[in-house]
Amino acid sequence: PSPNNHQVRKTWQNAINTVRNPMSSTKSKDIKTNLISTKFITRIRHKTNLFRMKNEREASISKKVKQYKPSSVLLKNTKYTEEELKAWYKGFLNDVGIEGLLSKEDFIDCYKDLVPRGDPTTFAGMLFDMFDTDKGGSLDFEEFIGALSVTSRGTKEEKLLWAFRIFDKDNNGEISMEELTHMLVATYGMNDLVEHSLDYGEKELTESEETIKMKARKAAEGIMKQYDTDGSGEIDKEEFIEGCMHDDRV
């Protein structure tokens, strides 16, 4: 016989009560089944919420990208087309979030992914400080794409000027022995460990910090002697560019 309306309503109400309170059942088998049902529903809700949040995020980013119009200054300075800048902008937002800001910590973490066996913390921190032109503590899209444009599409001289700014930590227009050594320590701390790991295996990753500093100091003395043509004890912008242009190692 077909169930009447009263039976259907009662059965449905019992099912709802069971999901809300799985311990209401007195049979152990029913309790286990109801617990599984509750966990399943919780997981479904969680996945649904994540899916909804993802869709909302993608919709927000798409809307922001559609509204984005690169300034004439950015178009002129970056050597990218408007379409290319929009594509980079979309990728930037997908990576850093709808706020469009990349923190120093996240920037360094990205570099660590690129150099899994070395320690790029110091080097990446120096790069970030140079990219962060307004010194706000985070990179917006224009700061990010400005630096990327020079490294990817700049002339050799533009790239060397960009590199000079990294070395010139105090921004006084000259590279001192201390600044040169500091930069080489950061570079060796990252690159040498990678080379050693490839050439000799894991045991070479234990090279001491003191050894790296000694190697950096020795290399800095050689570079200073070669590049500092006026004997001032520091390398100015012109000496740096001229030296790099005639240095086969660069």
mmCIF file with all atom_site columns, N, CA, C and O in Angstrom, residues 70-71 74-86 88 141 144-153:
data_model
loop_
_atom_site.group_PDB
_atom_site.id
_atom_site.type_symbol
_atom_site.label_atom_id
_atom_site.label_alt_id
_atom_site.label_comp_id
_atom_site.label_asym_id
_atom_site.label_entity_id
_atom_site.label_seq_id
_atom_site.pdbx_PDB_ins_code
_atom_site.Cartn_x
_atom_site.Cartn_y
_atom_site.Cartn_z
_atom_site.occupancy
_atom_site.B_iso_or_equiv
_atom_site.pdbx_formal_charge
_atom_site.auth_seq_id
_atom_site.auth_comp_id
_atom_site.auth_asym_id
_atom_site.auth_atom_id
_atom_site.pdbx_PDB_model_num
ATOM 1   N N  . PRO A 1 70  ? 45.882 50.586 -18.341 1.00 0.00 ? 70  PRO A N  1
ATOM 2   C CA . PRO A 1 70  ? 47.249 51.039 -18.047 1.00 0.00 ? 70  PRO A CA 1
ATOM 3   C C  . PRO A 1 70  ? 47.431 52.517 -18.392 1.00 0.00 ? 70  PRO A C  1
ATOM 4   O O  . PRO A 1 70  ? 46.889 53.002 -19.390 1.00 0.00 ? 70  PRO A O  1
ATOM 5   N N  . SER A 1 71  ? 48.192 53.208 -17.571 1.00 0.00 ? 71  SER A N  1
ATOM 6   C CA . SER A 1 71  ? 48.452 54.624 -17.825 1.00 0.00 ? 71  SER A CA 1
ATOM 7   C C  . SER A 1 71  ? 49.416 54.764 -18.998 1.00 0.00 ? 71  SER A C  1
ATOM 8   O O  . SER A 1 71  ? 50.154 53.835 -19.345 1.00 0.00 ? 71  SER A O  1
ATOM 9   N N  . LEU A 1 74  ? 52.974 54.168 -17.904 1.00 0.00 ? 74  LEU A N  1
ATOM 10  C CA . LEU A 1 74  ? 53.339 52.753 -17.753 1.00 0.00 ? 74  LEU A CA 1
ATOM 11  C C  . LEU A 1 74  ? 53.577 52.118 -19.116 1.00 0.00 ? 74  LEU A C  1
ATOM 12  O O  . LEU A 1 74  ? 54.518 51.341 -19.293 1.00 0.00 ? 74  LEU A O  1
ATOM 13  N N  . LEU A 1 75  ? 52.741 52.444 -20.088 1.00 0.00 ? 75  LEU A N  1
ATOM 14  C CA . LEU A 1 75  ? 52.904 51.909 -21.435 1.00 0.00 ? 75  LEU A CA 1
ATOM 15  C C  . LEU A 1 75  ? 54.232 52.350 -22.036 1.00 0.00 ? 75  LEU A C  1
ATOM 16  O O  . LEU A 1 75  ? 54.930 51.567 -22.695 1.00 0.00 ? 75  LEU A O  1
ATOM 17  N N  . LYS A 1 76  ? 54.603 53.582 -21.775 1.00 0.00 ? 76  LYS A N  1
ATOM 18  C CA . LYS A 1 76  ? 55.852 54.117 -22.331 1.00 0.00 ? 76  LYS A CA 1
ATOM 19  C C  . LYS A 1 76  ? 57.071 53.510 -21.637 1.00 0.00 ? 76  LYS A C  1
ATOM 20  O O  . LYS A 1 76  ? 58.061 53.156 -22.286 1.00 0.00 ? 76  LYS A O  1
ATOM 21  N N  . ASN A 1 77  ? 56.991 53.379 -20.316 1.00 0.00 ? 77  ASN A N  1
ATOM 22  C CA . ASN A 1 77  ? 58.166 52.963 -19.541 1.00 0.00 ? 77  ASN A CA 1
ATOM 23  C C  . ASN A 1 77  ? 58.416 51.459 -19.551 1.00 0.00 ? 77  ASN A C  1
ATOM 24  O O  . ASN A 1 77  ? 59.553 51.022 -19.392 1.00 0.00 ? 77  ASN A O  1
ATOM 25  N N  . THR A 1 78  ? 57.362 50.670 -19.739 1.00 0.00 ? 78  THR A N  1
ATOM 26  C CA . THR A 1 78  ? 57.529 49.219 -19.603 1.00 0.00 ? 78  THR A CA 1
ATOM 27  C C  . THR A 1 78  ? 57.790 48.487 -20.914 1.00 0.00 ? 78  THR A C  1
ATOM 28  O O  . THR A 1 78  ? 58.214 47.337 -20.907 1.00 0.00 ? 78  THR A O  1
ATOM 29  N N  . LYS A 1 79  ? 57.486 49.131 -22.037 1.00 0.00 ? 79  LYS A N  1
ATOM 30  C CA . LYS A 1 79  ? 57.679 48.497 -23.347 1.00 0.00 ? 79  LYS A CA 1
ATOM 31  C C  . LYS A 1 79  ? 56.727 47.317 -23.566 1.00 0.00 ? 79  LYS A C  1
ATOM 32  O O  . LYS A 1 79  ? 56.979 46.436 -24.390 1.00 0.00 ? 79  LYS A O  1
ATOM 33  N N  . TYR A 1 80  ? 55.653 47.266 -22.794 1.00 0.00 ? 80  TYR A N  1
ATOM 34  C CA . TYR A 1 80  ? 54.609 46.265 -23.005 1.00 0.00 ? 80  TYR A CA 1
ATOM 35  C C  . TYR A 1 80  ? 53.409 46.930 -23.672 1.00 0.00 ? 80  TYR A C  1
ATOM 36  O O  . TYR A 1 80  ? 53.150 48.118 -23.477 1.00 0.00 ? 80  TYR A O  1
ATOM 37  N N  . THR A 1 81  ? 52.653 46.145 -24.446 1.00 0.00 ? 81  THR A N  1
ATOM 38  C CA . THR A 1 81  ? 51.423 46.653 -25.039 1.00 0.00 ? 81  THR A CA 1
ATOM 39  C C  . THR A 1 81  ? 50.323 46.640 -23.987 1.00 0.00 ? 81  THR A C  1
ATOM 40  O O  . THR A 1 81  ? 50.469 46.031 -22.914 1.00 0.00 ? 81  THR A O  1
ATOM 41  N N  . GLU A 1 82  ? 49.216 47.301 -24.278 1.00 0.00 ? 82  GLU A N  1
ATOM 42  C CA . GLU A 1 82  ? 48.094 47.336 -23.345 1.00 0.00 ? 82  GLU A CA 1
ATOM 43  C C  . GLU A 1 82  ? 47.561 45.928 -23.089 1.00 0.00 ? 82  GLU A C  1
ATOM 44  O O  . GLU A 1 82  ? 47.233 45.585 -21.952 1.00 0.00 ? 82  GLU A O  1
ATOM 45  N N  . GLU A 1 83  ? 47.490 45.113 -24.135 1.00 0.00 ? 83  GLU A N  1
ATOM 46  C CA . GLU A 1 83  ? 46.988 43.738 -23.985 1.00 0.00 ? 83  GLU A CA 1
ATOM 47  C C  . GLU A 1 83  ? 47.933 42.915 -23.099 1.00 0.00 ? 83  GLU A C  1
ATOM 48  O O  . GLU A 1 83  ? 47.481 42.130 -22.254 1.00 0.00 ? 83  GLU A O  1
ATOM 49  N N  . GLU A 1 84  ? 49.227 43.108 -23.291 1.00 0.00 ? 84  GLU A N  1
ATOM 50  C CA . GLU A 1 84  ? 50.203 42.378 -22.481 1.00 0.00 ? 84  GLU A CA 1
ATOM 51  C C  . GLU A 1 84  ? 50.129 42.796 -21.014 1.00 0.00 ? 84  GLU A C  1
ATOM 52  O O  . GLU A 1 84  ? 50.204 41.959 -20.114 1.00 0.00 ? 84  GLU A O  1
ATOM 53  N N  . LEU A 1 85  ? 49.975 44.083 -20.776 1.00 0.00 ? 85  LEU A N  1
ATOM 54  C CA . LEU A 1 85  ? 49.877 44.576 -19.403 1.00 0.00 ? 85  LEU A CA 1
ATOM 55  C C  . LEU A 1 85  ? 48.625 44.031 -18.715 1.00 0.00 ? 85  LEU A C  1
ATOM 56  O O  . LEU A 1 85  ? 48.656 43.675 -17.536 1.00 0.00 ? 85  LEU A O  1
ATOM 57  N N  . LYS A 1 86  ? 47.535 43.950 -19.450 1.00 0.00 ? 86  LYS A N  1
ATOM 58  C CA . LYS A 1 86  ? 46.302 43.394 -18.870 1.00 0.00 ? 86  LYS A CA 1
ATOM 59  C C  . LYS A 1 86  ? 46.481 41.919 -18.524 1.00 0.00 ? 86  LYS A C  1
ATOM 60  O O  . LYS A 1 86  ? 45.999 41.452 -17.491 1.00 0.00 ? 86  LYS A O  1
ATOM 61  N N  . TRP A 1 88  ? 49.366 40.437 -17.806 1.00 0.00 ? 88  TRP A N  1
ATOM 62  C CA . TRP A 1 88  ? 50.240 40.395 -16.626 1.00 0.00 ? 88  TRP A CA 1
ATOM 63  C C  . TRP A 1 88  ? 49.468 40.794 -15.365 1.00 0.00 ? 88  TRP A C  1
ATOM 64  O O  . TRP A 1 88  ? 49.681 40.218 -14.291 1.00 0.00 ? 88  TRP A O  1
ATOM 65  N N  . PHE A 1 141 ? 51.214 46.367 -8.583  1.00 0.00 ? 141 PHE A N  1
ATOM 66  C CA . PHE A 1 141 ? 51.457 45.859 -9.936  1.00 0.00 ? 141 PHE A CA 1
ATOM 67  C C  . PHE A 1 141 ? 52.437 46.724 -10.713 1.00 0.00 ? 141 PHE A C  1
ATOM 68  O O  . PHE A 1 141 ? 53.303 46.211 -11.432 1.00 0.00 ? 141 PHE A O  1
ATOM 69  N N  . PHE A 1 144 ? 55.962 46.049 -9.670  1.00 0.00 ? 144 PHE A N  1
ATOM 70  C CA . PHE A 1 144 ? 56.361 44.717 -10.123 1.00 0.00 ? 144 PHE A CA 1
ATOM 71  C C  . PHE A 1 144 ? 56.653 44.700 -11.624 1.00 0.00 ? 144 PHE A C  1
ATOM 72  O O  . PHE A 1 144 ? 57.710 44.233 -12.064 1.00 0.00 ? 144 PHE A O  1
ATOM 73  N N  . ILE A 1 145 ? 55.747 45.233 -12.423 1.00 0.00 ? 145 ILE A N  1
ATOM 74  C CA . ILE A 1 145 ? 55.898 45.153 -13.877 1.00 0.00 ? 145 ILE A CA 1
ATOM 75  C C  . ILE A 1 145 ? 57.008 46.081 -14.355 1.00 0.00 ? 145 ILE A C  1
ATOM 76  O O  . ILE A 1 145 ? 57.655 45.822 -15.379 1.00 0.00 ? 145 ILE A O  1
ATOM 77  N N  . GLY A 1 146 ? 57.262 47.159 -13.621 1.00 0.00 ? 146 GLY A N  1
ATOM 78  C CA . GLY A 1 146 ? 58.340 48.063 -13.983 1.00 0.00 ? 146 GLY A CA 1
ATOM 79  C C  . GLY A 1 146 ? 59.691 47.371 -13.910 1.00 0.00 ? 146 GLY A C  1
ATOM 80  O O  . GLY A 1 146 ? 60.525 47.498 -14.820 1.00 0.00 ? 146 GLY A O  1
ATOM 81  N N  . ALA A 1 147 ? 59.908 46.622 -12.834 1.00 0.00 ? 147 ALA A N  1
ATOM 82  C CA . ALA A 1 147 ? 61.159 45.884 -12.677 1.00 0.00 ? 147 ALA A CA 1
ATOM 83  C C  . ALA A 1 147 ? 61.237 44.742 -13.678 1.00 0.00 ? 147 ALA A C  1
ATOM 84  O O  . ALA A 1 147 ? 62.296 44.492 -14.283 1.00 0.00 ? 147 ALA A O  1
ATOM 85  N N  . LEU A 1 148 ? 60.131 44.063 -13.894 1.00 0.00 ? 148 LEU A N  1
ATOM 86  C CA . LEU A 1 148 ? 60.111 42.933 -14.828 1.00 0.00 ? 148 LEU A CA 1
ATOM 87  C C  . LEU A 1 148 ? 60.417 43.381 -16.250 1.00 0.00 ? 148 LEU A C  1
ATOM 88  O O  . LEU A 1 148 ? 61.112 42.696 -17.000 1.00 0.00 ? 148 LEU A O  1
ATOM 89  N N  . SER A 1 149 ? 59.923 44.550 -16.612 1.00 0.00 ? 149 SER A N  1
ATOM 90  C CA . SER A 1 149 ? 60.133 45.065 -17.958 1.00 0.00 ? 149 SER A CA 1
ATOM 91  C C  . SER A 1 149 ? 61.615 45.290 -18.244 1.00 0.00 ? 149 SER A C  1
ATOM 92  O O  . SER A 1 149 ? 62.107 44.958 -19.330 1.00 0.00 ? 149 SER A O  1
ATOM 93  N N  . VAL A 1 150 ? 62.331 45.838 -17.263 1.00 0.00 ? 150 VAL A N  1
ATOM 94  C CA . VAL A 1 150 ? 63.765 46.102 -17.460 1.00 0.00 ? 150 VAL A CA 1
ATOM 95  C C  . VAL A 1 150 ? 64.531 44.801 -17.622 1.00 0.00 ? 150 VAL A C  1
ATOM 96  O O  . VAL A 1 150 ? 65.366 44.654 -18.520 1.00 0.00 ? 150 VAL A O  1
ATOM 97  N N  . THR A 1 151 ? 64.239 43.825 -16.760 1.00 0.00 ? 151 THR A N  1
ATOM 98  C CA . THR A 1 151 ? 64.991 42.568 -16.800 1.00 0.00 ? 151 THR A CA 1
ATOM 99  C C  . THR A 1 151 ? 64.659 41.730 -18.027 1.00 0.00 ? 151 THR A C  1
ATOM 100 O O  . THR A 1 151 ? 65.491 40.940 -18.489 1.00 0.00 ? 151 THR A O  1
ATOM 101 N N  . SER A 1 152 ? 63.457 41.873 -18.567 1.00 0.00 ? 152 SER A N  1
ATOM 102 C CA . SER A 1 152 ? 63.062 41.023 -19.693 1.00 0.00 ? 152 SER A CA 1
ATOM 103 C C  . SER A 1 152 ? 63.220 41.704 -21.050 1.00 0.00 ? 152 SER A C  1
ATOM 104 O O  . SER A 1 152 ? 63.507 41.047 -22.048 1.00 0.00 ? 152 SER A O  1
ATOM 105 N N  . ARG A 1 153 ? 63.041 43.041 -21.090 1.00 0.00 ? 153 ARG A N  1
ATOM 106 C CA . ARG A 1 153 ? 63.044 43.717 -22.381 1.00 0.00 ? 153 ARG A CA 1
ATOM 107 C C  . ARG A 1 153 ? 63.988 44.923 -22.451 1.00 0.00 ? 153 ARG A C  1
ATOM 108 O O  . ARG A 1 153 ? 64.035 45.606 -23.467 1.00 0.00 ? 153 ARG A O  1
#
